[in-house]
Amino acid sequence: FPSHDMGCAGLQEIPPLDTSNATDMRAMFQGCNSLVTVPYLNTSKVTLMGSMFYGCGSLQALPAFDTSNVTDMNAICYSAPSLRELPASWNVSKVTNFTNAFAFCNNIQSIPSTWNTSKVTNWSYTFLNCHSLQDIPSSLNTASGSSFIQTFINCYSITTTPSLNLSNATDT
């Protein structure tokens, strides 16, 4: 890993993979446009998941990966418009970079209130064009954030907007 472009546009199912020693899964399934679901993968040692499912247009769900060591989720699901929800079980407590993480995920309706986002510094474009996003949980911790460029731009369905801590923001 990373594969970047493994020519997987027609891949519908992921074969069994031994990922027990993987630390970098950046762009692993990028462009797998026909992929609908993902089986559980051992991600306990992974620190980098940037662009992992970038452009996976048919992806509807994500498994409960062990994300406890992940620091970078930059564009992890960028342009995955069929994705319906974000796993509440994901431990994102070490993630610092959420840039473009869920941009163009048009069917996501909420952000898990269970996510500990206290270390995220870059929130730019995180939910860009998430047209179905309705709720931003009051538990969303943005205190460490310094960059918030167009974080929620074109999220037309938002009905609740809590007070977000932007005290460290340098870009908004």
Coordinates of C-alpha atoms in Angstrom, one line a residue:
F1 CA 0.0 0.0 0.0
P2 CA -0.6 2.7 -1.2
S3 CA -1.8 1.5 -4.6
H4 CA -3.1 4.9 -5.9
D5 CA -4.7 3.6 -9.1
M6 CA -5.0 -0.1 -9.1
G7 CA -7.3 -0.1 -12.1
C8 CA -10.2 -1.2 -9.9
A9 CA -13.1 0.7 -11.6
G10 CA -15.1 -2.5 -12.0
L11 CA -14.2 -4.0 -8.7
Q12 CA -17.5 -4.8 -6.8
E13 CA -16.1 -6.9 -4.0
I14 CA -12.8 -6.8 -2.2
P15 CA -11.0 -10.2 -2.0
P16 CA -9.6 -11.4 1.3
L17 CA -6.5 -9.3 2.2
D18 CA -4.0 -9.6 5.0
T19 CA -3.6 -6.0 6.1
S20 CA -2.4 -6.8 9.6
N21 CA 0.9 -5.1 9.1
A22 CA -0.3 -2.2 7.0
T23 CA 0.4 1.3 8.2
D24 CA -0.4 3.2 5.1
M25 CA -3.7 2.7 3.2
R26 CA -3.7 6.0 1.3
A27 CA -5.6 5.7 -2.0
M28 CA -5.9 1.9 -1.5
F29 CA -9.3 1.7 -3.2
Q30 CA -9.2 5.1 -5.0
G31 CA -11.4 5.0 -8.1
C32 CA -13.1 1.7 -7.3
N33 CA -16.3 3.2 -8.6
S34 CA -18.3 -0.1 -8.6
L35 CA -17.4 -1.0 -5.0
V36 CA -20.6 -1.1 -2.9
T37 CA -19.4 -2.5 0.5
V38 CA -16.1 -3.1 2.2
P39 CA -15.4 -6.1 4.4
Y40 CA -13.7 -5.7 7.7
L41 CA -9.9 -5.1 7.3
N42 CA -7.4 -5.2 10.1
T43 CA -6.4 -1.6 10.3
S44 CA -5.0 -1.6 13.8
K45 CA -1.6 -0.3 12.8
V46 CA -2.7 2.1 10.1
T47 CA -1.9 5.8 10.6
L48 CA -2.7 7.1 7.1
M49 CA -6.0 6.7 5.4
G50 CA -6.1 9.7 3.1
S51 CA -8.0 9.1 -0.2
M52 CA -8.6 5.5 0.8
F53 CA -12.1 5.5 -0.8
Y54 CA -11.7 8.6 -3.0
G55 CA -14.1 8.4 -6.0
C56 CA -15.9 5.3 -4.8
G57 CA -19.2 6.4 -6.3
S58 CA -21.2 3.3 -5.4
L59 CA -19.9 2.8 -1.9
Q60 CA -22.9 2.7 0.5
A61 CA -21.3 1.8 3.9
L62 CA -18.1 1.6 5.8
P63 CA -17.2 -1.1 8.3
A64 CA -16.2 -0.5 11.9
F65 CA -12.5 -0.3 11.2
D66 CA -10.0 0.1 14.0
T67 CA -9.0 3.8 13.4
S68 CA -7.4 4.3 16.8
N69 CA -4.0 5.1 15.3
V70 CA -5.1 7.0 12.2
T71 CA -3.8 10.6 12.1
D72 CA -4.7 11.6 8.5
M73 CA -8.1 11.1 6.9
N74 CA -7.6 13.7 4.2
A75 CA -10.2 13.0 1.4
I76 CA -10.8 9.5 2.8
C77 CA -14.3 9.4 1.2
Y78 CA -14.1 12.3 -1.2
S79 CA -16.7 12.0 -3.8
A80 CA -18.5 8.9 -2.5
P81 CA -22.0 10.2 -3.1
S82 CA -23.8 6.9 -2.3
L83 CA -22.3 6.7 1.3
R84 CA -25.2 7.0 3.7
E85 CA -23.6 7.2 7.1
L86 CA -20.4 7.5 9.0
P87 CA -19.4 4.8 11.4
A88 CA -20.1 6.0 15.0
S89 CA -17.6 3.4 16.2
W90 CA -14.6 5.0 14.5
N91 CA -12.1 6.3 17.0
V92 CA -10.8 9.5 15.4
S93 CA -9.1 10.8 18.5
K94 CA -5.7 11.0 16.8
V95 CA -6.8 12.5 13.5
T96 CA -5.4 15.9 12.8
N97 CA -6.3 16.3 9.1
F98 CA -10.0 16.0 8.0
T99 CA -9.4 18.1 4.8
N100 CA -12.0 17.1 2.1
A101 CA -12.7 13.9 4.2
F102 CA -16.3 13.6 3.2
A103 CA -16.7 16.3 0.5
F104 CA -19.3 15.4 -2.1
C105 CA -20.8 12.6 0.1
N106 CA -24.3 13.8 -0.8
N107 CA -26.3 11.3 1.2
I108 CA -24.6 11.6 4.6
Q109 CA -27.2 13.0 7.0
S110 CA -25.3 13.4 10.3
I111 CA -21.9 13.5 11.9
P112 CA -21.5 10.9 14.7
S113 CA -21.8 12.5 18.1
T114 CA -19.4 9.9 19.4
W115 CA -16.4 11.1 17.5
N116 CA -13.6 12.7 19.5
T117 CA -12.3 15.4 17.1
S118 CA -10.3 17.3 19.7
K119 CA -7.0 17.0 17.7
V120 CA -8.3 17.9 14.3
T121 CA -6.5 21.1 13.1
N122 CA -7.6 21.1 9.4
W123 CA -11.3 21.1 8.8
S124 CA -11.2 22.7 5.3
Y125 CA -13.8 21.4 2.9
T126 CA -14.6 18.4 5.2
F127 CA -18.3 18.4 4.4
L128 CA -18.3 20.4 1.2
N129 CA -21.4 19.7 -0.8
C130 CA -22.9 17.3 1.6
H131 CA -26.4 18.3 0.5
S132 CA -28.2 15.9 2.9
L133 CA -26.2 16.7 6.0
Q134 CA -28.8 17.8 8.6
D135 CA -27.2 17.7 12.0
I136 CA -23.9 18.9 13.4
P137 CA -23.7 17.5 16.9
S138 CA -23.0 19.9 19.8
S139 CA -20.2 17.5 20.8
L140 CA -18.2 18.3 17.7
N141 CA -14.9 19.6 19.2
T142 CA -13.3 22.1 16.9
A143 CA -11.1 23.9 19.5
S144 CA -7.8 22.7 17.9
G145 CA -8.9 23.7 14.4
S146 CA -7.0 26.4 12.6
S147 CA -8.3 26.0 9.0
F148 CA -12.1 25.9 8.3
I149 CA -12.2 27.0 4.6
Q150 CA -15.7 26.1 3.3
T151 CA -16.1 23.3 5.8
F152 CA -19.9 23.2 5.5
I153 CA -20.4 25.1 2.2
N154 CA -23.4 23.9 0.2
C155 CA -24.8 21.8 3.0
Y156 CA -28.3 23.0 2.3
S157 CA -30.1 20.6 4.7
I158 CA -28.4 21.6 7.9
T159 CA -31.2 22.2 10.5
T160 CA -29.0 22.5 13.7
T161 CA -25.8 24.4 14.0
P162 CA -24.2 24.4 17.4
S163 CA -21.8 27.0 18.5
L164 CA -18.4 25.9 17.2
N165 CA -15.2 26.9 18.8
L166 CA -13.2 28.8 16.2
S167 CA -10.8 30.5 18.6
N168 CA -7.7 29.0 16.9
A169 CA -8.9 29.6 13.4
T170 CA -6.5 31.3 11.0
D171 CA -8.4 30.4 7.8
T172 CA -12.2 30.5 7.6

